[in-house]
Structures are given as C-alpha cells and as structure tokens.
Amino acid sequence: METYKLYENNPNSRILQDIARVIRDGGIIIYPTDSVYAIGCDALNQRAVEKIYQYRKEDAKTGHLSIICKDISQADEYTKISKEQYKLMHRHLPGPFTFILETGLKLPKVFRSRKTVGIRVPNNKILHALLEELDGPILTTSLKVPVVEEEEIDPGYMTDPFLIEETFRHQADILIDGGYGQEQPSTVVDLTGDAPEIVRQGVGELEL
C-alpha cells in the first residue's frame, strides 16, 4: 500500500493524477470523506467492484453499496432522478448523505440485478478534486474495524490513518491520509418511495 498525505485546502494535483491512474487500472483505495473513511474503486470496473464485495463479504448481486459522484449531474447519468428528488438532493449536497435511487443503465452488469443504488456527493475537497481528475464515479463503502469472529457488538469505524494503514496494508493499493475521520457514517435516505425515508441516521441532518 502507498500512503499519500493530502490536505483539503490544497490537494496536490500531481498526486491526484497518480491516484486516478491506479483507480482506472482497477486499484483499490482508502480515502477520507465528510464522515467516516471509506474503501472503494472505479465503479465502472467490474473486477475492481468484485474485490470490494469480497472485502464486505457480500454477494455482488445483493450487497448494499453506493457510488460517489462529483455532483448531482454526474449522479443523474447512473440513476433515475425526478425533479422533486433533485430539489431535495440539491439542498443537502455536497454533504454527509447517501440517497438511495433507482439504478440507471450505465453502471456495470453487477448492478443490473439491483433496482436501487446509493448516491454520495461528499463535502470533501480532496475527494472532489480526485473525482474531477478521474471523471467517473467511485464505488464506495464505509471502512469498518475488522470484525472478530463470533463478536456480536459492531466494532465501529476506522478513524486514525495510522491504524488504517497498519490494518489494511494488504487489502488496498492506496491510502489517502486526510487526517482523522469522523466516527459516524452518512445519513441514508431512501428516495424510492412516496416520501423520503431515513434508513439510517448519521452525521447529516435531513431538512424536508
């Protein structure tokens, strides 16, 4: 694993170019968001997507993952967004929210058996600059403390870049060290029903 220290006020463009190249080649990266740290890959790379499912120990056809986009317009390329849904998302994004929407047709075949997908547009300048360089969505899932076998209590999320590097050095190609992460994930909002429904309350406060 290669570790790069980046700062939100001035992320290094050359380093971001190198990271984007690794992502396009199917690499796995760990990165900060506006909530917890996350692990992800090129959302359009089938083999890389399957690696992320292996990390989650979920079946690719049924697992619950999300994609990170640079803005709502890019999200609209991969999902179906109504005018009302757009207005609600526009009020809260970029921000610590995951909006569940109907899946579009541009995502790889692993998504085609799924009717919905989560959309993230985090308020994090490092991640936004990377997405601009990549010019494509990143498949993402929150980075959790590894579960000890037969442990019943949720161990929570990884927040310390040093410990993340020590724990996941063999599971990812790149770690973006953006400082300490938060301990709460994004708020998940289902927009596929008649009215928005909060599936999980996290960092973001939803305003209807």
Coordinates of N, CA and C in Angstrom, one line a residue, residues 17-208:
Q17 N -3.4 12.8 -9.8 CA -3.3 12.2 -11.2 C -2.8 10.8 -11.0
D18 N -1.8 10.6 -10.2 CA -1.2 9.2 -10.0 C -2.3 8.3 -9.3
I19 N -3.0 8.8 -8.4 CA -4.1 8.0 -7.7 C -5.2 7.7 -8.7
A20 N -5.6 8.6 -9.5 CA -6.6 8.4 -10.6 C -6.2 7.3 -11.5
R21 N -4.9 7.3 -11.9 CA -4.4 6.3 -12.8 C -4.5 4.9 -12.2
V22 N -4.2 4.8 -10.9 CA -4.3 3.5 -10.2 C -5.7 3.0 -10.1
I23 N -6.7 3.9 -9.9 CA -8.1 3.6 -9.9 C -8.5 3.1 -11.2
R24 N -8.1 3.8 -12.3 CA -8.5 3.4 -13.7 C -8.0 2.0 -14.0
D25 N -6.8 1.6 -13.4 CA -6.2 0.3 -13.6 C -6.8 -0.8 -12.7
G26 N -7.9 -0.4 -12.0 CA -8.5 -1.5 -11.2 C -8.1 -1.5 -9.7
G27 N -7.3 -0.5 -9.3 CA -6.8 -0.4 -7.9 C -7.9 -0.1 -6.9
I28 N -7.6 -0.5 -5.6 CA -8.5 -0.3 -4.5 C -7.8 0.8 -3.7
I29 N -8.7 1.8 -3.3 CA -8.2 2.9 -2.5 C -9.0 3.1 -1.2
I30 N -8.3 3.7 -0.2 CA -9.0 4.1 1.0 C -8.8 5.6 1.1
Y31 N -9.9 6.3 1.5 CA -9.9 7.8 1.4 C -10.8 8.4 2.4
P32 N -10.6 9.7 2.8 CA -11.5 10.4 3.7 C -12.7 10.9 3.0
T33 N -13.8 11.0 3.7 CA -15.0 11.6 3.2 C -15.4 12.8 4.1
D34 N -16.6 13.2 4.1 CA -17.1 14.2 5.1 C -17.7 13.5 6.3
S35 N -17.6 12.2 6.3 CA -18.0 11.4 7.5 C -16.9 10.5 7.9
V36 N -17.1 9.2 7.7 CA -16.0 8.2 8.0 C -15.1 7.9 6.8
Y37 N -14.0 7.3 7.1 CA -13.1 6.8 6.0 C -13.9 5.8 5.2
A38 N -13.5 5.6 3.9 CA -14.2 4.7 3.0 C -13.2 3.9 2.2
I39 N -13.6 2.8 1.7 CA -12.8 2.0 0.7 C -13.5 1.8 -0.6
G40 N -12.9 2.0 -1.7 CA -13.6 2.0 -2.9 C -12.7 1.7 -4.1
C41 N -13.3 1.9 -5.3 CA -12.7 1.6 -6.6 C -13.4 2.3 -7.7
D42 N -13.0 2.1 -8.9 CA -13.7 2.6 -10.1 C -15.0 1.8 -10.2
A43 N -16.1 2.6 -10.1 CA -17.5 1.9 -10.1 C -17.8 1.3 -11.5
L44 N -17.0 1.6 -12.5 CA -17.3 1.0 -13.8 C -16.4 -0.1 -14.2
N45 N -15.5 -0.5 -13.2 CA -14.6 -1.6 -13.4 C -15.1 -2.9 -12.7
Q46 N -15.6 -3.8 -13.5 CA -16.3 -5.0 -13.0 C -15.4 -5.8 -12.0
R47 N -14.1 -6.0 -12.3 CA -13.2 -6.8 -11.5 C -13.0 -6.1 -10.2
A48 N -12.7 -4.8 -10.3 CA -12.5 -4.0 -9.1 C -13.7 -4.0 -8.1
V49 N -14.9 -3.9 -8.7 CA -16.1 -3.9 -7.9 C -16.2 -5.2 -7.2
E50 N -15.9 -6.3 -7.8 CA -16.0 -7.6 -7.2 C -15.0 -7.7 -6.0
K51 N -13.8 -7.0 -6.1 CA -12.9 -7.0 -5.0 C -13.5 -6.3 -3.7
I52 N -14.3 -5.3 -4.0 CA -14.9 -4.5 -2.9 C -15.9 -5.4 -2.2
Y53 N -16.7 -6.2 -3.0 CA -17.7 -7.1 -2.4 C -17.0 -8.1 -1.6
Q54 N -15.8 -8.6 -2.0 CA -15.1 -9.6 -1.2 C -14.7 -9.0 0.1
Y55 N -14.3 -7.7 0.1 CA -14.0 -7.0 1.4 C -15.2 -7.0 2.3
R56 N -16.3 -6.7 1.7 CA -17.6 -6.7 2.5 C -18.1 -8.1 2.9
K57 N -17.5 -9.1 2.2 CA -18.0 -10.5 2.4 C -19.5 -10.5 2.0
E58 N -19.9 -9.9 0.9 CA -21.3 -9.9 0.4 C -21.3 -10.4 -1.0
D59 N -22.5 -10.9 -1.4 CA -22.7 -11.3 -2.7 C -22.9 -10.1 -3.6
A60 N -22.2 -10.1 -4.8 CA -22.3 -8.9 -5.7 C -23.7 -8.5 -6.2
K61 N -24.6 -9.5 -6.2 CA -25.9 -9.3 -6.7 C -26.8 -8.7 -5.6
T62 N -26.5 -8.9 -4.3 CA -27.4 -8.4 -3.3 C -26.8 -7.4 -2.3
G63 N -25.5 -7.2 -2.3 CA -24.8 -6.4 -1.4 C -25.3 -4.9 -1.5
H64 N -25.2 -4.2 -0.4 CA -25.6 -2.8 -0.4 C -24.4 -1.9 -0.4
L65 N -24.1 -1.3 -1.6 CA -23.0 -0.4 -1.7 C -23.5 0.9 -2.4
S66 N -22.6 1.9 -2.4 CA -23.0 3.2 -3.0 C -21.9 3.6 -4.0
I67 N -22.3 4.6 -4.8 CA -21.3 5.2 -5.6 C -21.1 6.7 -5.2
I68 N -19.9 7.2 -5.3 CA -19.6 8.6 -5.1 C -19.4 9.3 -6.4
C69 N -20.2 10.4 -6.6 CA -20.1 11.2 -7.8 C -19.6 12.6 -7.4
K70 N -19.1 13.3 -8.4 CA -18.6 14.7 -8.2 C -19.7 15.7 -8.0
D71 N -20.9 15.4 -8.6 CA -22.0 16.3 -8.4 C -23.3 15.6 -8.8
I72 N -24.5 16.2 -8.6 CA -25.7 15.6 -8.9 C -25.9 15.3 -10.4
S73 N -25.3 16.2 -11.2 CA -25.4 15.9 -12.7 C -24.8 14.6 -13.1
Q74 N -23.6 14.3 -12.5 CA -23.0 13.1 -12.8 C -23.8 11.9 -12.2
A75 N -24.3 12.1 -11.1 CA -25.2 11.0 -10.5 C -26.4 10.7 -11.4
D76 N -26.9 11.7 -12.1 CA -28.0 11.6 -12.9 C -27.7 10.7 -14.1
E77 N -26.4 10.5 -14.5 CA -26.0 9.7 -15.6 C -26.2 8.2 -15.2
Y78 N -26.2 7.9 -13.9 CA -26.1 6.5 -13.5 C -27.4 6.1 -12.7
T79 N -28.3 7.0 -12.5 CA -29.5 6.8 -11.7 C -30.7 7.5 -12.4
K80 N -31.9 7.3 -11.8 CA -33.1 8.0 -12.3 C -33.5 9.0 -11.2
I81 N -33.4 10.3 -11.5 CA -33.6 11.3 -10.6 C -34.8 12.2 -11.0
S82 N -35.9 12.2 -10.3 CA -37.0 13.1 -10.6 C -36.7 14.5 -10.2
K83 N -37.6 15.4 -10.6 CA -37.4 16.9 -10.3 C -37.5 17.1 -8.8
E84 N -38.4 16.4 -8.1 CA -38.6 16.5 -6.7 C -37.4 16.0 -5.9
Q85 N -36.9 14.8 -6.4 CA -35.7 14.2 -5.8 C -34.5 15.1 -6.0
Y86 N -34.4 15.7 -7.2 CA -33.3 16.6 -7.5 C -33.3 17.8 -6.5
K87 N -34.4 18.4 -6.3 CA -34.6 19.5 -5.4 C -34.1 19.2 -4.0
L88 N -34.5 18.0 -3.5 CA -34.1 17.6 -2.1 C -32.6 17.4 -2.1
M89 N -32.1 16.7 -3.1 CA -30.6 16.4 -3.1 C -29.8 17.7 -3.2
H90 N -30.3 18.6 -4.0 CA -29.6 19.9 -4.2 C -29.5 20.7 -2.9
R91 N -30.5 20.6 -2.0 CA -30.5 21.3 -0.7 C -29.4 20.7 0.2
H92 N -29.1 19.4 0.0 CA -28.2 18.7 1.0 C -26.8 18.3 0.5
L93 N -26.6 18.5 -0.8 CA -25.3 18.0 -1.4 C -24.6 19.2 -2.0
P94 N -23.2 19.2 -1.8 CA -22.5 18.1 -1.2 C -22.7 18.1 0.3
G95 N -22.6 16.9 0.9 CA -22.8 16.8 2.3 C -22.8 15.3 2.7
P96 N -22.9 15.0 4.0 CA -22.8 13.7 4.5 C -24.1 12.9 4.4
F97 N -24.6 12.7 3.2 CA -25.8 12.0 2.9 C -25.6 10.9 1.9
T98 N -26.3 9.8 2.0 CA -26.4 8.8 1.0 C -27.9 8.7 0.5
F99 N -28.2 9.0 -0.7 CA -29.5 9.0 -1.2 C -29.7 7.7 -2.1
I100 N -30.7 6.9 -1.7 CA -31.0 5.7 -2.4 C -32.0 6.0 -3.6
L101 N -31.5 5.7 -4.8 CA -32.3 6.0 -6.0 C -32.4 4.7 -6.9
E102 N -33.3 4.8 -7.9 CA -33.4 3.7 -8.9 C -32.1 3.7 -9.7
T103 N -31.7 2.5 -10.0 CA -30.5 2.3 -10.8 C -30.7 2.6 -12.3
G104 N -29.7 3.3 -12.9 CA -29.8 3.6 -14.3 C -29.1 2.5 -15.1
L105 N -28.8 2.8 -16.4 CA -28.3 1.8 -17.3 C -26.8 1.8 -17.5
K106 N -26.1 2.8 -17.1 CA -24.7 3.0 -17.4 C -23.8 2.3 -16.4
L107 N -24.3 1.8 -15.3 CA -23.5 1.1 -14.4 C -23.2 -0.3 -14.9
P108 N -22.1 -1.0 -14.4 CA -21.7 -2.3 -15.0 C -22.7 -3.4 -14.6
K109 N -22.6 -4.5 -15.2 CA -23.6 -5.6 -15.1 C -23.9 -6.0 -13.7
V110 N -22.9 -5.9 -12.8 CA -23.1 -6.3 -11.4 C -24.3 -5.5 -10.8
F111 N -24.6 -4.3 -11.3 CA -25.7 -3.5 -10.8 C -27.0 -3.9 -11.4
R112 N -27.0 -4.6 -12.5 CA -28.3 -4.7 -13.3 C -29.3 -5.6 -12.6
S113 N -28.9 -6.4 -11.7 CA -29.8 -7.2 -10.9 C -30.4 -6.5 -9.7
R114 N -29.9 -5.2 -9.6 CA -30.3 -4.4 -8.4 C -31.3 -3.3 -8.9
K115 N -32.3 -3.0 -8.2 CA -33.2 -1.9 -8.6 C -32.8 -0.5 -8.0
T116 N -31.9 -0.6 -7.0 CA -31.5 0.7 -6.4 C -30.0 0.8 -6.1
V117 N -29.5 2.0 -6.0 CA -28.1 2.2 -5.6 C -28.0 3.5 -4.8
G118 N -27.1 3.5 -3.9 CA -26.9 4.7 -3.1 C -26.0 5.7 -3.8
I119 N -26.3 7.0 -3.6 CA -25.5 8.1 -4.2 C -24.9 8.9 -3.1
R120 N -23.6 9.2 -3.2 CA -22.9 10.1 -2.3 C -22.2 11.2 -3.1
V121 N -22.4 12.4 -2.6 CA -21.6 13.6 -3.1 C -21.0 14.3 -1.9
P122 N -19.9 13.8 -1.3 CA -19.4 14.3 -0.1 C -18.8 15.7 -0.2
N123 N -18.9 16.4 0.9 CA -18.3 17.7 1.0 C -16.9 17.6 1.5
N124 N -16.0 17.1 0.7 CA -14.6 16.9 1.0 C -13.8 17.3 -0.3
K125 N -12.9 18.4 -0.1 CA -12.2 18.9 -1.3 C -11.2 18.0 -1.9
I126 N -10.6 17.1 -1.0 CA -9.7 16.1 -1.6 C -10.4 15.2 -2.5
L127 N -11.5 14.6 -2.0 CA -12.3 13.7 -2.8 C -12.9 14.3 -4.0
H128 N -13.3 15.6 -3.9 CA -13.9 16.2 -5.1 C -12.9 16.4 -6.2
A129 N -11.7 16.8 -5.7 CA -10.6 17.0 -6.7 C -10.2 15.7 -7.4
L130 N -10.2 14.6 -6.6 CA -9.9 13.3 -7.2 C -11.0 12.9 -8.2
L131 N -12.2 13.1 -7.9 CA -13.3 12.8 -8.8 C -13.3 13.6 -10.1
E132 N -12.9 14.9 -10.0 CA -12.7 15.7 -11.2 C -11.6 15.1 -12.0
E133 N -10.5 14.7 -11.4 CA -9.4 14.1 -12.2 C -9.8 12.8 -12.8
L134 N -10.6 12.0 -12.1 CA -11.0 10.6 -12.5 C -12.1 10.8 -13.6
D135 N -13.0 11.7 -13.4 CA -14.1 12.0 -14.3 C -15.0 10.7 -14.4
G136 N -15.2 10.1 -13.3 CA -16.1 8.9 -13.2 C -16.4 8.6 -11.8
P137 N -17.5 7.8 -11.5 CA -17.9 7.5 -10.2 C -17.0 6.5 -9.5
I138 N -16.9 6.6 -8.1 CA -16.2 5.6 -7.3 C -17.2 4.8 -6.5
L139 N -17.0 3.5 -6.6 CA -17.8 2.6 -5.8 C -17.3 2.7 -4.3
T140 N -18.1 2.8 -3.4 CA -17.7 3.1 -2.0 C -18.4 2.4 -0.9
T141 N -17.7 2.1 0.1 CA -18.3 1.5 1.3 C -17.5 2.0 2.6
S142 N -18.2 2.2 3.7 CA -17.5 2.7 4.9 C -16.5 1.7 5.4
L143 N -15.4 2.3 5.9 CA -14.3 1.4 6.3 C -14.5 1.1 7.8
K144 N -14.8 -0.2 8.1 CA -15.0 -0.6 9.5 C -13.9 -1.3 10.1
V145 N -13.9 -1.2 11.4 CA -12.9 -2.1 12.2 C -13.2 -3.5 11.9
P146 N -12.2 -4.3 11.5 CA -12.4 -5.7 11.2 C -13.1 -6.4 12.3
V147 N -14.1 -7.2 12.0 CA -14.9 -8.0 13.0 C -14.2 -9.2 13.5
V148 N -14.1 -9.3 14.8 CA -13.6 -10.6 15.3 C -14.6 -11.7 15.3
E149 N -14.2 -12.9 14.9 CA -15.1 -14.0 14.7 C -15.9 -14.2 16.0
E150 N -17.3 -14.3 15.8 CA -18.3 -14.6 16.8 C -18.5 -13.3 17.7
E151 N -17.9 -12.2 17.3 CA -18.2 -10.9 18.0 C -19.6 -10.4 17.7
E152 N -20.4 -10.1 18.7 CA -21.7 -9.7 18.5 C -21.9 -8.2 18.4
I153 N -21.0 -7.4 19.0 CA -21.1 -6.0 19.0 C -20.4 -5.4 17.8
D154 N -21.1 -4.4 17.1 CA -20.5 -3.7 16.0 C -19.2 -2.9 16.5
P155 N -18.0 -3.2 15.9 CA -16.8 -2.6 16.4 C -16.6 -1.2 16.0
G156 N -17.4 -0.7 15.1 CA -17.4 0.7 14.7 C -16.5 1.0 13.5
Y157 N -16.1 2.3 13.3 CA -15.4 2.7 12.1 C -14.0 3.1 12.4
M158 N -13.2 2.9 11.3 CA -11.8 3.3 11.4 C -11.6 4.8 11.2
T159 N -10.9 5.5 12.2 CA -10.8 7.0 12.1 C -9.3 7.4 12.0
D160 N -8.4 6.6 12.5 CA -7.0 7.0 12.6 C -6.2 6.5 11.3
P161 N -5.7 7.4 10.5 CA -5.0 7.0 9.3 C -3.8 6.0 9.6
F162 N -3.1 6.2 10.7 CA -2.0 5.3 11.0 C -2.5 3.9 11.2
L163 N -3.6 3.7 12.0 CA -4.2 2.4 12.3 C -4.8 1.8 11.0
I164 N -5.4 2.7 10.2 CA -5.9 2.2 8.9 C -4.8 1.6 8.1
E165 N -3.7 2.3 8.0 CA -2.5 1.8 7.2 C -2.0 0.4 7.7
E166 N -2.0 0.3 9.1 CA -1.5 -0.9 9.7 C -2.5 -2.1 9.4
T167 N -3.8 -1.8 9.5 CA -4.8 -2.8 9.4 C -5.1 -3.3 8.0
F168 N -5.0 -2.3 7.0 CA -5.5 -2.7 5.6 C -4.4 -2.6 4.6
R169 N -3.1 -2.7 5.0 CA -2.0 -2.5 4.1 C -2.0 -3.6 3.0
H170 N -2.6 -4.8 3.3 CA -2.7 -5.8 2.2 C -4.0 -5.9 1.5
Q171 N -4.9 -5.0 1.8 CA -6.2 -5.0 1.2 C -6.5 -3.9 0.2
A172 N -5.6 -2.9 0.2 CA -5.8 -1.7 -0.7 C -4.5 -1.3 -1.3
D173 N -4.5 -0.7 -2.4 CA -3.3 -0.2 -3.1 C -2.9 1.2 -2.6
I174 N -3.8 2.0 -2.2 CA -3.5 3.4 -1.9 C -4.3 3.8 -0.7
L175 N -3.7 4.5 0.2 CA -4.4 5.2 1.3 C -4.2 6.7 1.2
I176 N -5.3 7.4 1.1 CA -5.2 8.9 1.2 C -5.3 9.3 2.6
D177 N -4.3 9.8 3.2 CA -4.3 10.3 4.6 C -4.8 11.8 4.6
G178 N -6.0 12.0 5.0 CA -6.6 13.3 5.1 C -6.9 13.7 6.5
G179 N -6.1 13.1 7.4 CA -6.4 13.4 8.8 C -7.4 12.5 9.4
Y180 N -7.7 12.7 10.7 CA -8.7 11.9 11.4 C -10.1 12.0 10.8
G181 N -10.7 10.8 10.7 CA -12.1 10.8 10.2 C -13.1 10.9 11.3
Q182 N -14.4 11.1 11.0 CA -15.4 11.1 12.0 C -15.8 9.6 12.3
E183 N -16.6 9.5 13.4 CA -16.9 8.2 13.9 C -18.4 7.8 13.5
Q184 N -19.1 8.7 12.8 CA -20.4 8.4 12.4 C -20.5 8.4 10.8
P185 N -21.2 7.5 10.2 CA -21.3 7.5 8.8 C -22.3 8.5 8.3
S186 N -22.5 8.5 7.0 CA -23.5 9.4 6.4 C -24.9 9.0 6.8
T187 N -25.9 10.0 6.7 CA -27.3 9.7 6.9 C -27.8 9.1 5.6
V188 N -28.5 7.9 5.7 CA -29.0 7.3 4.5 C -30.5 7.6 4.3
V189 N -30.8 8.1 3.1 CA -32.2 8.5 2.9 C -32.7 7.7 1.6
D190 N -33.8 7.0 1.8 CA -34.4 6.3 0.7 C -35.4 7.2 -0.1
L191 N -35.1 7.4 -1.4 CA -36.0 8.3 -2.2 C -36.8 7.5 -3.2
T192 N -36.9 6.2 -3.0 CA -37.6 5.4 -4.0 C -39.1 5.2 -3.7
G193 N -39.5 5.6 -2.5 CA -40.9 5.5 -2.1 C -41.7 6.8 -2.4
D194 N -42.9 6.8 -1.8 CA -43.8 8.0 -2.0 C -43.2 9.2 -1.3
A195 N -42.5 9.0 -0.2 CA -41.9 10.1 0.6 C -40.5 9.7 1.0
P196 N -39.6 10.7 1.2 CA -38.2 10.4 1.7 C -38.3 9.6 3.0
E197 N -37.5 8.6 3.2 CA -37.4 7.8 4.4 C -36.0 7.7 4.9
I198 N -35.8 8.1 6.1 CA -34.4 7.9 6.7 C -34.2 6.5 7.1
V199 N -33.3 5.8 6.4 CA -33.0 4.4 6.7 C -32.0 4.3 7.8
R200 N -31.0 5.3 7.9 CA -30.0 5.3 9.0 C -29.7 6.7 9.3
Q201 N -29.7 7.1 10.5 CA -29.4 8.5 10.9 C -27.9 8.5 11.2
G202 N -27.2 9.4 10.5 CA -25.8 9.5 10.7 C -25.4 11.0 11.0
V203 N -24.3 11.5 10.3 CA -23.9 12.8 10.5 C -24.8 13.9 10.0
G204 N -25.4 13.6 8.8 CA -26.3 14.6 8.2 C -27.7 14.8 8.8
E205 N -28.1 16.0 8.9 CA -29.5 16.3 9.4 C -30.4 16.6 8.2
L206 N -31.4 15.8 7.9 CA -32.2 16.0 6.8 C -33.2 17.0 7.0
E207 N -33.4 18.0 6.1 CA -34.4 19.0 6.1 C -35.3 18.8 4.9
L208 N -36.6 18.6 5.2 CA -37.5 18.3 4.1 C -38.2 19.7 3.7

